[in-house]
Amino acid sequence: MRTVETVAELRAVVAAWRRDGQRIGFVPTMGNLHAGHFSLVRQARESADRVVASIFVNPSQFGPNEDFDRYPRTPESDAEGLIVAGCDLLFLPTVDEMYPLGVEHRVHMDVPSLTGILCGASRPGHFDGVCSVVSRLFNQVQPDAAVFGQKDYQQLAILRHMARDLAFPIDIQGAPTQREADGLAMSSRNQYLTPEQRALAPLIQQTLHWLAGQVAAGKVIAGSVQAARQRLTDAGFDVDYVEVRRADLAAATDNAMEERVALAAAKLGCTRLIDNLLFVPAL
Ligand code: PAF
């Protein structure tokens, strides 16, 4: 695996592959890679001849009181894991390379129906930053396919919308959430949890399963959501949201039988965890 730090080097390598008619897969990350990220690389490999991964802790998607400074940076072990997973090229840009005019002078991006709800409601500007960096990376790498984890369900929906609206000729693929043995969704932030918090954390996924079961059985969504929220609060979570929405993230009505997604975000101490569960209500 080759590592490059500038857009010029990245473009030169990718252009040579393209001249050979090779298909390019891309996995953008913020590093501190775990099995979930490596599964994205393996998925990209399945539909591409070459796989590019980027590691960039993107300042524009962190709020002023969030964990940008303490976000774990582990480039050496990340690179080792990427080689094993089958990555061909690692793009490791600096902030200046990514934001040549300065982060504060960047173009802002918004998807009105999607960026203000769920995580966007409590993390203003977060998805603006995500779209800003991913659109840059798309222009720099120019991949045929890009793979994102379904754990960040709202992010995936927004990036699909962005790619379609801005005519990026890129197949945006979602990859299944990778989980620990007890059901906790893999995340770089799990390592912030104390042993006591780590033991509690799988309750998010268990609660989403319970909630989906209630809704699938025909219970009123609002009451079930409230009960799910209470369950997490009673266990010690600081709940940001628990919601049931249509799979496209539009508001769900009680009676439709189309695919739904149950989503939750909650903090244990300072650590914010998110998870989701797709399900289809029964007849
Ligand atoms: O999901 C992430 O790790 C980040 O939001 C992404 C897509 C790499 C953009 O910084």
Coordinates of C-alpha atoms and ligand atoms in Angstrom, one line a residue:
M1 CA 0.0 0.0 0.0
R2 CA 1.3 3.4 -0.9
T3 CA 0.6 6.5 1.3
V4 CA 0.3 10.0 -0.2
E5 CA -0.3 13.3 1.6
T6 CA -1.1 15.7 -1.3
V7 CA -4.0 15.9 -3.8
A8 CA -1.5 16.1 -6.6
E9 CA 0.2 12.8 -5.7
L10 CA -3.3 11.2 -5.1
R11 CA -4.5 12.3 -8.5
A12 CA -1.4 11.1 -10.3
V13 CA -1.7 7.6 -8.8
V14 CA -5.5 7.4 -9.5
A15 CA -5.1 8.8 -13.0
A16 CA -2.6 6.0 -13.9
W17 CA -5.0 3.3 -12.7
R18 CA -7.8 4.9 -14.7
R19 CA -5.7 4.9 -17.8
D20 CA -5.4 1.1 -17.3
G21 CA -9.2 1.0 -17.2
Q22 CA -9.3 0.1 -13.5
R23 CA -12.4 0.7 -11.3
I24 CA -11.7 2.7 -8.1
G25 CA -13.4 2.1 -4.7
F26 CA -13.1 4.6 -1.9
V27 CA -13.5 4.5 1.9
P28 CA -13.3 7.8 3.7
T29 CA -12.5 7.6 7.4
M30 CA -11.3 9.7 10.3
G31 CA -8.8 6.9 11.4
N32 CA -8.5 4.9 14.6
L33 CA -9.7 2.1 12.4
H34 CA -11.5 -1.0 13.8
A35 CA -13.1 -4.1 12.2
G36 CA -16.1 -2.0 11.1
H37 CA -13.8 0.2 8.9
F38 CA -11.9 -2.8 7.5
S39 CA -15.3 -4.4 6.5
L40 CA -15.9 -1.2 4.4
V41 CA -12.5 -1.7 2.7
R42 CA -13.3 -5.3 1.9
Q43 CA -16.7 -4.3 0.5
A44 CA -15.1 -1.7 -1.7
R45 CA -12.6 -4.3 -2.9
E46 CA -15.5 -6.5 -4.1
S47 CA -16.7 -4.0 -6.7
A48 CA -13.4 -2.3 -7.6
D49 CA -9.9 -3.1 -8.9
R50 CA -8.3 -0.6 -6.6
V51 CA -9.2 0.7 -3.2
V52 CA -8.3 4.1 -1.8
A53 CA -8.9 5.0 1.9
S54 CA -8.5 8.4 3.4
I55 CA -7.7 9.2 7.0
F56 CA -8.6 12.8 8.0
V57 CA -9.9 14.0 11.3
N58 CA -12.1 16.7 9.8
P59 CA -12.3 19.8 12.0
S60 CA -15.3 21.2 10.2
Q61 CA -17.6 18.4 11.4
F62 CA -16.8 18.9 15.2
G63 CA -18.7 21.4 17.3
P64 CA -16.8 23.8 19.6
N65 CA -17.3 21.6 22.6
E66 CA -16.8 18.3 20.9
D67 CA -13.9 15.8 20.9
F68 CA -11.8 17.1 17.9
D69 CA -8.6 17.5 20.0
R70 CA -8.9 14.2 21.8
Y71 CA -10.2 12.2 18.8
P72 CA -7.8 9.2 18.8
R73 CA -5.1 9.4 16.1
T74 CA -3.4 6.1 15.4
P75 CA -2.0 6.3 11.8
E76 CA 0.6 3.5 12.1
S77 CA -1.8 0.8 13.3
D78 CA -4.4 2.1 10.9
A79 CA -2.0 1.6 8.0
E80 CA -1.2 -1.9 9.1
G81 CA -4.9 -2.9 9.2
L82 CA -5.6 -1.3 5.8
I83 CA -2.9 -3.3 4.2
V84 CA -4.4 -6.5 5.6
A85 CA -7.9 -5.4 4.5
G86 CA -6.7 -4.9 0.9
C87 CA -6.3 -1.2 0.6
D88 CA -4.0 0.0 -2.3
L89 CA -3.6 3.7 -1.5
L90 CA -3.9 5.7 1.7
F91 CA -4.6 9.4 1.5
L92 CA -3.4 11.2 4.6
P93 CA -3.9 14.9 4.0
T94 CA -3.2 17.9 6.3
V95 CA -5.9 20.4 7.2
D96 CA -4.3 22.9 4.8
E97 CA -4.3 20.4 1.9
M98 CA -8.0 19.8 2.5
Y99 CA -9.0 23.4 3.1
P100 CA -6.6 25.5 1.1
L101 CA -8.6 28.7 1.7
G102 CA -9.0 27.9 5.5
V103 CA -11.7 25.9 7.2
E104 CA -13.6 29.2 8.0
H105 CA -13.7 30.2 4.3
R106 CA -15.1 26.9 3.0
V107 CA -18.3 26.6 1.0
H108 CA -21.1 25.5 3.3
M109 CA -23.6 22.8 2.5
D110 CA -27.0 22.0 3.7
V111 CA -29.8 19.5 2.9
P112 CA -32.8 21.2 4.5
S113 CA -34.9 18.1 5.0
L114 CA -32.1 16.0 6.4
T115 CA -29.4 18.0 8.1
G116 CA -31.6 19.6 10.8
I117 CA -33.2 16.5 12.3
L118 CA -31.9 13.7 14.6
C119 CA -28.1 14.2 15.1
G120 CA -28.2 17.5 13.1
A121 CA -30.6 19.0 15.7
S122 CA -28.1 18.6 18.5
R123 CA -24.9 19.0 16.5
P124 CA -25.5 22.1 14.4
G125 CA -23.1 22.3 11.5
H126 CA -22.0 18.7 11.8
F127 CA -23.4 17.5 8.5
D128 CA -22.3 20.7 6.8
G129 CA -18.8 19.7 7.8
V130 CA -19.3 16.1 6.7
C131 CA -20.7 17.1 3.2
S132 CA -17.9 19.7 2.9
V133 CA -15.1 17.1 3.4
V134 CA -16.7 14.2 1.6
S135 CA -17.5 16.4 -1.5
R136 CA -13.8 17.5 -1.5
L137 CA -12.6 13.9 -1.2
F138 CA -15.0 12.8 -4.0
N139 CA -13.5 15.5 -6.3
Q140 CA -10.0 14.6 -5.3
V141 CA -10.3 10.8 -5.5
Q142 CA -13.0 10.6 -8.3
P143 CA -13.9 7.1 -7.3
D144 CA -16.5 4.9 -9.0
A145 CA -17.9 3.7 -5.7
A146 CA -17.7 4.9 -2.1
V147 CA -18.6 2.8 1.0
F148 CA -20.0 4.2 4.2
G149 CA -21.1 2.4 7.4
Q150 CA -24.9 2.1 8.0
K151 CA -24.2 2.8 11.7
D152 CA -24.2 6.5 10.6
Y153 CA -27.6 6.1 9.0
Q154 CA -28.4 9.8 8.7
Q155 CA -24.9 10.5 7.3
L156 CA -25.4 7.9 4.6
A157 CA -28.8 9.3 3.7
I158 CA -27.4 12.8 3.4
L159 CA -24.4 11.7 1.4
R160 CA -26.6 9.8 -1.0
H161 CA -28.7 12.9 -1.4
M162 CA -25.7 15.1 -1.9
A163 CA -24.1 12.8 -4.5
R164 CA -27.4 12.6 -6.5
D165 CA -28.1 16.3 -6.3
L166 CA -24.6 17.4 -7.2
A167 CA -24.3 14.7 -9.9
F168 CA -21.3 12.9 -8.5
P169 CA -21.1 9.8 -10.8
I170 CA -20.4 7.6 -7.7
D171 CA -22.1 4.5 -6.5
I172 CA -22.7 5.3 -2.8
Q173 CA -22.8 2.0 -0.9
G174 CA -23.9 1.3 2.7
A175 CA -22.2 -1.4 4.6
P176 CA -23.8 -3.3 7.5
T177 CA -22.9 -2.2 11.0
Q178 CA -20.3 -4.3 12.6
R179 CA -21.0 -5.2 16.2
E180 CA -19.2 -6.4 19.3
A181 CA -20.2 -9.9 20.7
D182 CA -22.8 -8.2 23.0
G183 CA -24.4 -6.2 20.2
L184 CA -22.7 -2.8 20.7
A185 CA -22.1 -1.1 17.4
M186 CA -18.4 -0.7 16.7
S187 CA -17.2 2.9 17.0
S188 CA -13.9 4.6 17.6
R189 CA -15.6 6.4 20.5
N190 CA -16.4 3.2 22.4
Q191 CA -12.8 3.3 23.9
Y192 CA -13.8 6.5 25.8
L193 CA -16.3 4.3 27.9
T194 CA -15.4 3.3 31.5
P195 CA -15.9 -0.4 32.2
E196 CA -19.2 0.4 33.8
Q197 CA -20.4 2.5 30.9
R198 CA -19.2 -0.2 28.4
A199 CA -21.3 -2.8 30.2
L200 CA -24.4 -0.6 29.9
A201 CA -23.8 0.5 26.3
P202 CA -25.4 -2.5 24.5
L203 CA -28.7 -1.4 26.0
I204 CA -29.1 1.0 23.1
Q205 CA -29.3 -1.8 20.6
Q206 CA -31.5 -3.9 22.9
T207 CA -33.9 -1.0 23.3
L208 CA -34.1 -0.4 19.6
H209 CA -35.0 -4.1 19.1
W210 CA -37.6 -3.7 21.8
L211 CA -39.0 -0.6 20.2
A212 CA -39.1 -2.2 16.7
G213 CA -41.0 -5.1 18.2
Q214 CA -43.5 -2.8 19.8
V215 CA -44.1 -0.9 16.6
A216 CA -44.1 -4.1 14.5
A217 CA -46.8 -5.4 16.8
G218 CA -49.0 -2.4 16.0
K219 CA -48.4 -0.3 19.2
V220 CA -48.6 3.5 18.8
I221 CA -45.2 4.9 17.8
A222 CA -45.2 7.9 20.1
G223 CA -46.0 5.8 23.3
S224 CA -43.4 3.2 22.4
V225 CA -40.7 5.8 21.7
Q226 CA -41.4 7.5 25.0
A227 CA -41.1 4.1 26.8
A228 CA -37.9 3.3 25.0
R229 CA -36.5 6.7 25.9
Q230 CA -37.5 6.2 29.6
R231 CA -35.8 2.8 29.6
L232 CA -32.5 4.3 28.5
T233 CA -32.8 7.3 30.9
D234 CA -33.6 5.0 33.9
A235 CA -30.4 3.0 33.1
G236 CA -28.3 6.1 33.3
F237 CA -28.1 7.4 29.6
D238 CA -28.5 11.0 28.8
V239 CA -30.8 10.6 25.8
D240 CA -30.5 12.9 22.9
Y241 CA -33.2 11.2 20.7
V242 CA -35.1 8.0 20.2
E243 CA -37.2 8.1 17.0
V244 CA -38.9 5.8 14.5
R245 CA -38.9 7.2 10.9
R246 CA -39.5 5.9 7.4
A247 CA -36.4 4.4 5.9
D248 CA -35.8 7.6 3.9
L249 CA -35.9 9.5 7.3
A250 CA -39.2 11.2 6.6
A251 CA -41.6 11.2 9.6
A252 CA -43.4 7.9 10.1
T253 CA -47.1 7.6 10.5
D254 CA -48.5 4.9 12.7
N255 CA -50.2 2.7 10.1
A256 CA -47.9 2.4 7.1
M257 CA -46.3 -1.0 6.5
E258 CA -43.3 0.3 4.7
E259 CA -39.7 -0.2 6.0
R260 CA -38.9 1.8 9.1
V261 CA -35.8 2.7 11.0
A262 CA -35.6 3.1 14.7
L263 CA -32.7 5.4 15.7
A264 CA -31.2 6.5 19.0
A265 CA -28.4 8.8 20.2
A266 CA -27.5 8.9 23.9
K267 CA -24.6 9.9 26.0
L268 CA -22.9 7.8 28.7
G269 CA -20.8 10.4 30.6
C270 CA -19.2 12.5 27.8
T271 CA -19.4 9.7 25.2
R272 CA -22.1 10.0 22.6
L273 CA -23.3 6.8 21.1
I274 CA -25.6 6.3 18.1
D275 CA -27.3 3.2 16.7
N276 CA -30.2 2.3 14.4
L277 CA -32.3 -0.7 13.3
L278 CA -34.2 -1.2 10.1
F279 CA -37.4 -3.2 10.3
V280 CA -40.7 -3.7 8.6
P281 CA -43.9 -3.4 10.6
A282 CA -46.1 -6.5 10.4
L283 CA -49.6 -6.6 8.7
Ligands
PAF1 O1 -18.0 8.6 9.1 C1 -16.9 9.2 9.3 O2 -15.9 8.7 9.7 C2 -16.8 10.7 8.8 O3 -18.0 11.4 9.1 C3 -16.4 10.8 7.3 C4 -17.4 10.2 6.4 C5 -15.1 10.1 7.1 C6 -16.2 12.3 7.0 O4 -15.2 12.9 7.8

